[in-house]
XYZ file of C-alpha atoms in Angstrom:
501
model
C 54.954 3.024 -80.700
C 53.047 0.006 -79.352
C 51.550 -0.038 -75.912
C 54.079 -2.897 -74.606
C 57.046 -0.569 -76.012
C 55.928 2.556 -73.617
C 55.876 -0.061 -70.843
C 59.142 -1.535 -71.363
C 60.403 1.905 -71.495
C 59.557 3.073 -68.332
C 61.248 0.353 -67.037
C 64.366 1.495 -68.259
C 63.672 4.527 -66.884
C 63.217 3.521 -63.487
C 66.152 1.076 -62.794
C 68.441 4.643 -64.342
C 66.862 6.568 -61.879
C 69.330 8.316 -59.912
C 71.105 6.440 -57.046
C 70.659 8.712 -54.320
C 66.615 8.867 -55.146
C 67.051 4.770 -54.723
C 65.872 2.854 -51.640
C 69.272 1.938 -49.801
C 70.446 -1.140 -48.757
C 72.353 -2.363 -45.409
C 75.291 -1.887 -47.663
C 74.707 0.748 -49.359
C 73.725 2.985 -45.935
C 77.567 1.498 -44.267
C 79.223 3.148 -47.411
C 77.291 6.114 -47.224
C 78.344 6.463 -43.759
C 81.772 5.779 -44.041
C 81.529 8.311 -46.618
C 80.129 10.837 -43.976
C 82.369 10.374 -41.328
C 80.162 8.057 -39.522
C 78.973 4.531 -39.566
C 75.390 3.534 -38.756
C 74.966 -0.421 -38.030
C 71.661 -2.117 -37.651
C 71.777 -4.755 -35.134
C 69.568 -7.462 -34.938
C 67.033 -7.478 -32.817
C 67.393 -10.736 -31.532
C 71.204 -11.983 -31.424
C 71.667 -15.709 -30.981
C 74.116 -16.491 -27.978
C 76.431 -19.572 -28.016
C 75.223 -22.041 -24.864
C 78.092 -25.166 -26.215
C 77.200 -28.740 -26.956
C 74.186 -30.267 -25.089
C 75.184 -33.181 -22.964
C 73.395 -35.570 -25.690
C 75.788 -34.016 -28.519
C 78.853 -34.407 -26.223
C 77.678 -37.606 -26.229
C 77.490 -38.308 -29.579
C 80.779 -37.096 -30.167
C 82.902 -38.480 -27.353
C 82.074 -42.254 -28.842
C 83.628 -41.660 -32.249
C 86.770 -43.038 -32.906
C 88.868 -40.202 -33.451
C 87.437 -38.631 -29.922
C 88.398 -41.957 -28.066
C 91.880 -42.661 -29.952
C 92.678 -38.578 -29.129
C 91.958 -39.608 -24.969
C 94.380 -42.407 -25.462
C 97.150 -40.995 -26.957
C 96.522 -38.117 -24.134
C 96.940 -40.704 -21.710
C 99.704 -42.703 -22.653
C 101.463 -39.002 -23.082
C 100.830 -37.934 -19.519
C 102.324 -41.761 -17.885
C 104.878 -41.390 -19.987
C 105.929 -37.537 -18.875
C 104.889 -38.679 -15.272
C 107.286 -42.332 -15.262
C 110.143 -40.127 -16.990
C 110.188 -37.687 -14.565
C 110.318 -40.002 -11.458
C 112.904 -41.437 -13.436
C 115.151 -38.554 -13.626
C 114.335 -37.860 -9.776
C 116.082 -41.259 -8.754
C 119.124 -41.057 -11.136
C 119.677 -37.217 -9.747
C 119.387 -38.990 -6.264
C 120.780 -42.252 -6.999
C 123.919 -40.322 -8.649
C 124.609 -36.823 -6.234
C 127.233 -37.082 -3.601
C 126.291 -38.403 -0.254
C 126.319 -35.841 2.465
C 128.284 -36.622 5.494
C 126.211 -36.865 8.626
C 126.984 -34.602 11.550
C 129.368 -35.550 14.423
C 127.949 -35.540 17.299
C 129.112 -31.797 19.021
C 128.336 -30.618 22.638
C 128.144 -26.887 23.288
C 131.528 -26.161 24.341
C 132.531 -27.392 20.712
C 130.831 -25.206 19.071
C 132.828 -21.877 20.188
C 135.837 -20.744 22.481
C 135.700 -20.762 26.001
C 136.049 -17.578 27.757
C 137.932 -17.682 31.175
C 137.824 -14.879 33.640
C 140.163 -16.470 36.545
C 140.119 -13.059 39.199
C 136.448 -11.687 38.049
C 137.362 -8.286 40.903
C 139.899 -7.410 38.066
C 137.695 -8.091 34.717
C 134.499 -6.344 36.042
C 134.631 -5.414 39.790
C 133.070 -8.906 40.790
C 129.953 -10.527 40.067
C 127.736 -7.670 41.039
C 129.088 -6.366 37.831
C 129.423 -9.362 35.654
C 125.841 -9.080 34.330
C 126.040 -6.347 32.669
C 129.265 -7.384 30.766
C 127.220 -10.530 29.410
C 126.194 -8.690 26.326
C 129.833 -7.353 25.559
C 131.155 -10.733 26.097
C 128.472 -12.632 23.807
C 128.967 -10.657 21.104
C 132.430 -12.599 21.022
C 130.488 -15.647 20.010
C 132.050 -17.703 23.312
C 129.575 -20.365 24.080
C 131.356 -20.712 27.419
C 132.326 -18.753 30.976
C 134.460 -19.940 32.782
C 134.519 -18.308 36.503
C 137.303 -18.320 39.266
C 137.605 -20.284 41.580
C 135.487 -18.377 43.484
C 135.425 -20.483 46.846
C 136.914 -19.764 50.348
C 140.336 -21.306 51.159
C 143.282 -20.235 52.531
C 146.999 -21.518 50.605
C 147.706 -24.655 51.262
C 145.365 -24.832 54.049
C 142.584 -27.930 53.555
C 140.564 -27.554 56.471
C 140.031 -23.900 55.448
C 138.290 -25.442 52.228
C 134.765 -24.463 51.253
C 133.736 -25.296 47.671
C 130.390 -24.485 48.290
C 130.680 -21.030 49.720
C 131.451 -17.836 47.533
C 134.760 -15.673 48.641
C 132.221 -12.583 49.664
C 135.058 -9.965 48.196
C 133.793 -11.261 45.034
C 130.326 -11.169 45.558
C 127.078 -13.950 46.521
C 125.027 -16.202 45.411
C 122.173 -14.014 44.142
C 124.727 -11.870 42.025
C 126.073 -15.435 40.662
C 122.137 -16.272 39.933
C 121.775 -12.990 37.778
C 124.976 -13.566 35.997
C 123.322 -17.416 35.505
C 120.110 -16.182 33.826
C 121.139 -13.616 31.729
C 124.304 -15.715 30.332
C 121.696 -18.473 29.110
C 119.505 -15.749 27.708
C 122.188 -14.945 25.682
C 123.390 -19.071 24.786
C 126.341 -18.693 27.073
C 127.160 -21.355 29.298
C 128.572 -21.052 32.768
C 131.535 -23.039 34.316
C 133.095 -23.388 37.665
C 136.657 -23.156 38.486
C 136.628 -25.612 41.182
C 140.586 -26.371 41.746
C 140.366 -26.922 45.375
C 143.966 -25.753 46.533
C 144.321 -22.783 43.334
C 146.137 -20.266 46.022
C 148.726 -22.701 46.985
C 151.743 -24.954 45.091
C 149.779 -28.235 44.729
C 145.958 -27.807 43.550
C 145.047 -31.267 45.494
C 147.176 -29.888 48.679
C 148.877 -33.424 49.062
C 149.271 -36.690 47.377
C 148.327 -38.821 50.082
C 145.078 -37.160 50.718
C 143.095 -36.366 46.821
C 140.187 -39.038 47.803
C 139.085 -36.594 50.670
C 139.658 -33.171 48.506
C 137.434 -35.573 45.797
C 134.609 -36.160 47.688
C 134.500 -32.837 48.689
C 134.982 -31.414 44.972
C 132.078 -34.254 44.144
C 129.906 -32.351 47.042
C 130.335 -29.145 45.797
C 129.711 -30.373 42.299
C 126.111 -31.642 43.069
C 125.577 -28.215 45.118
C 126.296 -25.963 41.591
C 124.693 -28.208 39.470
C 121.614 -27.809 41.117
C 122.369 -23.880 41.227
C 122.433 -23.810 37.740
C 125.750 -23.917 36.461
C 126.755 -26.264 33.560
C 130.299 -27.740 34.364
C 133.346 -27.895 36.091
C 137.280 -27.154 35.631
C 139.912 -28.712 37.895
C 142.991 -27.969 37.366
C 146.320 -31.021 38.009
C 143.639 -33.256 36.148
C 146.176 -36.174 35.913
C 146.678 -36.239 39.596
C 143.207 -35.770 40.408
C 142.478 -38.705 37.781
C 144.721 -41.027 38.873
C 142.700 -41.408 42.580
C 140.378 -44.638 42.379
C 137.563 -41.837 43.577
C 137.821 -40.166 39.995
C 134.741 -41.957 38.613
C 132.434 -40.844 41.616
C 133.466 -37.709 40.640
C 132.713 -37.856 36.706
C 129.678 -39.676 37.117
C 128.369 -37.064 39.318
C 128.947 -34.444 36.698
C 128.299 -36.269 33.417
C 125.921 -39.273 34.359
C 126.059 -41.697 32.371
C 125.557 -39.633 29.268
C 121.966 -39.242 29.211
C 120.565 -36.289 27.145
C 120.113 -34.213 30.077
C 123.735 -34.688 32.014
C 125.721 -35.131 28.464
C 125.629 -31.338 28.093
C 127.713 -31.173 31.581
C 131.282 -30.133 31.036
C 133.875 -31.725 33.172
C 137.354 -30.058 31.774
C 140.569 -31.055 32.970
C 144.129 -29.091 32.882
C 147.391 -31.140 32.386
C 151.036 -28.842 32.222
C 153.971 -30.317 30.737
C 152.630 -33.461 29.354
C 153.505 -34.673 25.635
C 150.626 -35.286 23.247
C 150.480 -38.898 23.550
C 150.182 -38.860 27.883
C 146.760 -36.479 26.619
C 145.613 -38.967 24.535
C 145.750 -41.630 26.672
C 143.835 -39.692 29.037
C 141.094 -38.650 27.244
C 140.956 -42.404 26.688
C 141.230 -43.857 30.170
C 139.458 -41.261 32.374
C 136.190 -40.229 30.078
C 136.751 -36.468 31.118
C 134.816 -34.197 28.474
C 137.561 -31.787 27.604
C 141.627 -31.685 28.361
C 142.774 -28.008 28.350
C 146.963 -28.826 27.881
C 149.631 -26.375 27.409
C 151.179 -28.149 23.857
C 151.278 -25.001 21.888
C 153.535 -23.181 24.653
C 157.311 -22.675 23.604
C 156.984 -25.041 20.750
C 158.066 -25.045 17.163
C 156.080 -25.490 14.237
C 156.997 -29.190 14.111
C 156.405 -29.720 17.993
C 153.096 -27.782 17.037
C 152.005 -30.036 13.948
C 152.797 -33.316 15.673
C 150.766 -32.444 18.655
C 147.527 -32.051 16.430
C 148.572 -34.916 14.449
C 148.495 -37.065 17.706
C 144.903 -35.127 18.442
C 142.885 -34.646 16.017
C 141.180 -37.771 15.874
C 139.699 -36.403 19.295
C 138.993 -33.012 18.470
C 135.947 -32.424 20.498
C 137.855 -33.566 23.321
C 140.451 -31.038 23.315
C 140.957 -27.748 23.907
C 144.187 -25.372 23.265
C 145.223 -22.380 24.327
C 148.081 -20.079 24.830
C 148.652 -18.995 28.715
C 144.895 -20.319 28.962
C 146.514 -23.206 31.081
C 149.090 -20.556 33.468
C 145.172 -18.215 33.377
C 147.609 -16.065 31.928
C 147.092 -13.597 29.002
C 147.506 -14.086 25.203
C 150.123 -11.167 25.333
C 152.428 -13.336 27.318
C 153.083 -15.435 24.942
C 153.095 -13.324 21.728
C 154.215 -9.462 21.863
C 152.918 -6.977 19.659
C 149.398 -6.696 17.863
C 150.348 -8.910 14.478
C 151.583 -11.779 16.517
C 148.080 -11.336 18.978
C 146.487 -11.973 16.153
C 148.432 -14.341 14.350
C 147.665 -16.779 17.446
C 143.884 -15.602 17.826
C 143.536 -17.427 14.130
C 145.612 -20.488 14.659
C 143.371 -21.125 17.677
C 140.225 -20.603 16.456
C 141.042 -22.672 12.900
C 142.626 -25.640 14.980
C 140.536 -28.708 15.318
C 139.220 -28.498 18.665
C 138.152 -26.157 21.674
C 139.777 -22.723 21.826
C 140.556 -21.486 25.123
C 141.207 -17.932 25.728
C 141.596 -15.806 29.117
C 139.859 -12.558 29.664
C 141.364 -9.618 27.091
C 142.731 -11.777 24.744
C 140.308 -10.479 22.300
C 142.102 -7.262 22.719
C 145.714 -8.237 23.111
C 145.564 -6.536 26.875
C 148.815 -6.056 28.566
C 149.586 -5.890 32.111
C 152.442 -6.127 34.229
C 150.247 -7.955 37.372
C 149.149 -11.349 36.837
C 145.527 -10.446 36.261
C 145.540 -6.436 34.519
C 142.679 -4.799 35.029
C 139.922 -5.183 32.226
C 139.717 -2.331 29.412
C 136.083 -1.918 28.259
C 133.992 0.148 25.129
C 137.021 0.261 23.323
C 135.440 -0.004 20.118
C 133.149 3.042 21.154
C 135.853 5.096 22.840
C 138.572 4.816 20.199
C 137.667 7.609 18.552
C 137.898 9.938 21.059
C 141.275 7.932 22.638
C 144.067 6.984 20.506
C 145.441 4.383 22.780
C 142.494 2.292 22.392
C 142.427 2.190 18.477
C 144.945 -1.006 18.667
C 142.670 -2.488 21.023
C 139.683 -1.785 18.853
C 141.282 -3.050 15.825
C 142.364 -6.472 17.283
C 138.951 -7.346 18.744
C 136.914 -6.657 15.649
C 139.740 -9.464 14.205
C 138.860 -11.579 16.714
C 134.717 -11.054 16.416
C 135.538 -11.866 12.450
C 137.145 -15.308 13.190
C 134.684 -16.520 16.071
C 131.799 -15.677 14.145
C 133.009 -17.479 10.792
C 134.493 -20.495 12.906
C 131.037 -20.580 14.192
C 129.129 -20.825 10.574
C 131.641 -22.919 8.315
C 131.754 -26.317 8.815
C 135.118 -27.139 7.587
C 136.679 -24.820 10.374
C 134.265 -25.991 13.303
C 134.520 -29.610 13.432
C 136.513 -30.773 9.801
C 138.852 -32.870 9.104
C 142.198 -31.677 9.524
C 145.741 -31.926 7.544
C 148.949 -30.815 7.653
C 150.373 -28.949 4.602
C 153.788 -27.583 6.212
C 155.672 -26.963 8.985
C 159.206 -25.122 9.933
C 160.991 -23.939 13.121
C 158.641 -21.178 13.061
C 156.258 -21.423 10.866
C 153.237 -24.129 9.932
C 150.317 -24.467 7.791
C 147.561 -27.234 7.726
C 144.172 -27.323 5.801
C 140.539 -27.769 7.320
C 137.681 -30.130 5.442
C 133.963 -30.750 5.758
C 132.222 -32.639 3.098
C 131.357 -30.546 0.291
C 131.614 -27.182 2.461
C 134.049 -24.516 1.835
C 137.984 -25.428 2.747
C 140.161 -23.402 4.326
C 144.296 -23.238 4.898
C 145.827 -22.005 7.685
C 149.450 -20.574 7.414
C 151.063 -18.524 10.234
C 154.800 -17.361 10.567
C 155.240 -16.013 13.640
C 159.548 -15.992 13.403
C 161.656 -12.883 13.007
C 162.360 -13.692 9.257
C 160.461 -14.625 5.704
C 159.113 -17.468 4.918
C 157.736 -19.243 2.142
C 155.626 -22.491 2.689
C 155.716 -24.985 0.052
C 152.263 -26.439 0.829
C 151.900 -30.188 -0.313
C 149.173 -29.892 -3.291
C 148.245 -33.520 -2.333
C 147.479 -35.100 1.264
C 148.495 -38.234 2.557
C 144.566 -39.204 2.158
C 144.575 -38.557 -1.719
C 142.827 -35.003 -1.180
C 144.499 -32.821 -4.379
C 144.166 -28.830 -3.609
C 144.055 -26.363 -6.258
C 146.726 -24.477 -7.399
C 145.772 -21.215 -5.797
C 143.305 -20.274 -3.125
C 141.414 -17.046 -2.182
C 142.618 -15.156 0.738
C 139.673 -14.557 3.218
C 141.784 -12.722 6.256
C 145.116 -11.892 6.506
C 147.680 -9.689 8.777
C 149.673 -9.500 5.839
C 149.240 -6.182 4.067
C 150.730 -8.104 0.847
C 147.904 -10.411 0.992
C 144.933 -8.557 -0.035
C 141.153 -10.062 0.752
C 139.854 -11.807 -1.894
C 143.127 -12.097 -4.178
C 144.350 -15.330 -4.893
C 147.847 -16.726 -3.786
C 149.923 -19.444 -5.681
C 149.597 -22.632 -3.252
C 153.095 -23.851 -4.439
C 154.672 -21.172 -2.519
C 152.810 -19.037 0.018
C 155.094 -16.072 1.150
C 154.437 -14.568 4.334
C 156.488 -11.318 6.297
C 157.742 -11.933 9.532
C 154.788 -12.359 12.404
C 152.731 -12.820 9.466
C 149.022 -14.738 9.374
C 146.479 -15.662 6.196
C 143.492 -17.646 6.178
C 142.646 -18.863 2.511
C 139.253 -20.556 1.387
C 138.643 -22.447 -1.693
C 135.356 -24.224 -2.735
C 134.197 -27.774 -2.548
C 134.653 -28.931 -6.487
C 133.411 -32.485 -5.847
C-alpha cells in the first residue's frame, strides 16, 4: 500500500467516526435536547431591533406612484362615506313626521283642581292644612282652592271684609305656612273670593256689583301680594256683565305678561247651555269657566257640550257638584259609579274640578262631611275604610297618567258614541299614545258601536288595549273588539292604542 492510500484511508475513517464522538452543531445540540427532555437555544449576543423607516426612506417611498395613487383613492373613499352619510341624515329628516309643537298650557291645565270650600271640616282649619299638603300632592292636583275664608254676614254688604280671615278658621300666618309649603310641593293656591257666598245672591244685589267689584278688585291686589296665585268668584256672568269687570281682570291677569299670565281668574256659571259658556270665555277674557254641563245630563247632552268646548279646552273646567261645592257622591252612588265619573273627568279635554273627598267617594249627610284621612294606611286594621282605600289609589292612577300622556292632557278630542246613558269619545296628541274613553253609568248593558273612522279622516284600529277598567270582564292589558265595546251596568274602561303613523 502506497503512502497516499494510508492517507486517504484515514480519512474515511474519520468522517465514520461515531456521531456522538462528533463536534455538534446548533442543530444537532436542539435535537439532542429535544431528545432529552430539554431544549438548549443559543441566542445571539447581539439581536438587531426593528427602529422603522428613516424619515429619508419614508421619503423615498411616499413619492412613488403607487404610494400617491393609494392616498387618493383613500381620499376620494372617505368624501364619499362622509357626503353619503350627510345625505342619508337630510332624507331621514327631510322625510320623518313633523312633531306638533306644544300648546301653550298654564298650570291649572296641567292637573285637577282641588277645592276645599269649609277647610274647619277637611282639616280643622288652616292651622292644620299644612300638614295635609303632602297627602293632598300626592293626588297630583296642581291647584287649592280655599273657602271663602273672609268675614261677612248673609246678605249683609256692609259686614263685607275680603281682606280679613274669618278667625274660626284661622290667620294670616297659618295661611302663609299653608302658602310655602304648597309651592314646595308645585301646588298652587286659590282664593274663594265670592263676596256674598252665605247668602242667596253672591253679588248681594243687582243694582250694586260695581261697588262689591271694586272691593273684590281691592282684596285681589291685597292676596296677590300675600302670595296666593288666583281667584274664584262664583255668579261669574253677573259679575261679568258690570262695565267694572275689566278693572277687575286686569288686576288679576295684567295684560298677560309672563309674570301675571300664571294668575288664575276662574269663574262659576249654573244653568247655562254650552254655547252662553262659549261666548263667555270669548267676551270676558276670564282664564277658566267652572259650569255645571255634566249635571243631570244624558250622554248626548254630555257629548254636545264638549263638542261646543273643546276648541277651548284650557279654558274650561268640569266637574260634578264641583259647581254646588258639593261632593262627587252626590251625584253618583256607590263606588263603581265614583269611579266611573273620576275617569270621565280626568280624560275630558279640559280642567277637572273636584271637591274635597272625591278621591275617596266620601259620603255625608251635612253639606260639608267631615274629612276621612290615612285610609290607605288604616285599612288594614279597619274594614270600613278598604272602599275608601281602593277608590283613591284609582284616582292617584288616573291623575298621575293624565299628567304624563299627552293625548289625555291637552289632545285633540272626538266623539266615538253616545246613548241616553252611556258615551265614548277618543283623545289624540301627535304621534303619542291614544286613548278611548267609554263609560255606562245606566242601570242596564250596553254595547257601544264606536265609529272606526272620525269625521276628520282619523281610522282607529280594530281593537285596542284596555289600560283601566271597573269592569271585571275587561281585564288590563287584553284587547277589546272596537266594533262593539260591551260594558255592565255602572261600568268604566279606558283603552290605549299606539301612534302607527
Amino acid at each position: 500500500m502506497t503512502k497516499d492510500t494510508e492517507v486517504d484511508m484515514k480519512d474515511v475513517e474519520l468522517n465514520e467516526m461515531d456521531p456522538e464522538k462528533q463536534p455538534m452543531t446548533a442543530d444537532a445540540q436542539v435535537a439532542v435536547g429535544e431528545k432529552n427532555g430539554s431544549v438548549k437555544l443559543k441566542v445571539p449576543e447581539d439581536e438587531v431591533a426593528f427602529t422603522g423607516l428613516s424619515k429619508e426612506e419614508l421619503m423615498k417611498v411616499a413619492g412613488t406612484p403607487g404610494w400617491v395613487r393609494t392616498r387618493w383613492m383613500l381620499l376620494v373613499l372617505f368624501w364619499l362615506g362622509w357626503v353619503g352619510m350627510l345625505a342619508g341624515a337630510i332624507v331621514i329628516i327631510v322625510q320623518a313626521p313633523r312633531c306638533k309643537p306644544l300648546p301653550e298650557m298654564n298650570w291649572w291645565n296641567d292637573g285637577p283642581l282641588y277645592q276645599i270650600p269649609d277647610v274647619d271640616a277637611f282639616c280643622g282649619g288652616l292651622a292644620g292644612l299644612e300638614s295635609k299638603i303632602d297627602e293632598i300632592s300626592q293626588l297630583k292636583v296642581k291647584g287649592l282652592v280655599l273657602g271663602p275664608l273672609h268675614t261677612v254676614q248673609e246678605n249683609q254688604q256692609s259686614t263685607l271684609n275680603l281682606k280679613e280671615i274669618d278667625p274660626a278658621v284661622g290667620g294670616e300666618e297659618h295661611l302663609k305656612s299653608v302658602l310655602k309649603k304648597a309651592n314646595n310641593k308645585g301646588i298652587k293656591v286659590v282664593l274663594d273670593l265670592t263676596p256674598n257666598y252665605k247668602g242667596s245672591n253672591p253679588w248681594f244685589s243687582s243694582g250694586d256689583i260695581g261697588s262689591v267689584l271694586e272691593q273684590v278688585k281691592a282684596a285681589a291686589e291685597h292676596w296677590l301680594e300675600f302670595g296666593v296665585s288666583g281667584f274664584k268668584l262664583s255668579g261669574f256672568n253677573v259679575a261679568s256683565n258690570s262695565p267694572d269687570w275689566p278693572e277687575l281682570q286686569t288686576a288679576v291677569q295684567g295684560n298677560h305678561t309672563e309674570a301675571t299670565s300664571k294668575r288664575l281668574l276662574m269663574g262659576v256659571v249654573e244653568h247655562k247651555s254650552a254655547a252662553s259658556v262659549h261666548q263667555l270665555l270669548n267676551t270676558t277674557g276670564v282664564a277658566l269657566i267652572l259650569s255645571d254641563l255634566l249635571s243631570n245630563k244624558t250622554g248626548r247632552e254630555r257629548i254636545r257640550a264638549m263638542d261646543s268646548l273643546h276648541a277651548q279646552q284650557r279654558q274650561v273646567g268640569w266637574g260634578l257638584g264641583a259647581v254646588q261645592q258639593d261632593q262627587l257622591s252626590k251625584q253618583a252612588t256607590g263606588p263603581a259609579l265614583i269611579r266611573l265619573y273620576q275617569l270621565l273627568l280626568l280624560t275630558m279635554p279640559g280642567t277637572p274640578v273636584f271637591t274635597y273627598g272625591d278621591e275617596l267617594g266620601l259620603e255625608g249627610n251635612q253639606k260639608h262631611p267631615k274629612m276621612v284621612w290615612n285610609v290607605e294606611t288604616e285599612a288594614a286594621q279597619n274594614k270600613s275604610l278598604e272602599e275608601y282605600a281602593a277608590t283613591r289609589k284609582w284616582f292617584k292612577g288616573l291623575s298621575d297618567l293624565r299628567g304624563k300622556e299627552r293625548s289625555l292632557l291637552h289632545g285633540d278630542y272626538y266623539p266615538l258614541y253616545a246613548s241616553n246613558s252611556s258615551l265614548s269619545f277618543l283623545r289624540v296628541w301627535d304621534q303619542s299614545e291614544r286613548y278611548i274613553t267609554a263609560v255606562n253609568w245606566g242601570a242596564e248593558k250596553q254595547t257601544l258601536k264606536l265609529n272606526l273612522t272620525t269625521t276628520e279622516g282619523l281610522e282607529l284600529p280594530k281593537t285596542a288595549k284596555v289600560k283601566l277598567s271597573t269592569d271585571s270582564k275587561l281585564k288590563a292589558e287584553s284587547n277589546v273588539n272596537l266594533e262593539s265595546v260591551e260594558l255592565e251596568p255602572g261600568q268604566a274602561v279606558l283603552l290605549q292604542f299606539p301612534y302607527t303613523g
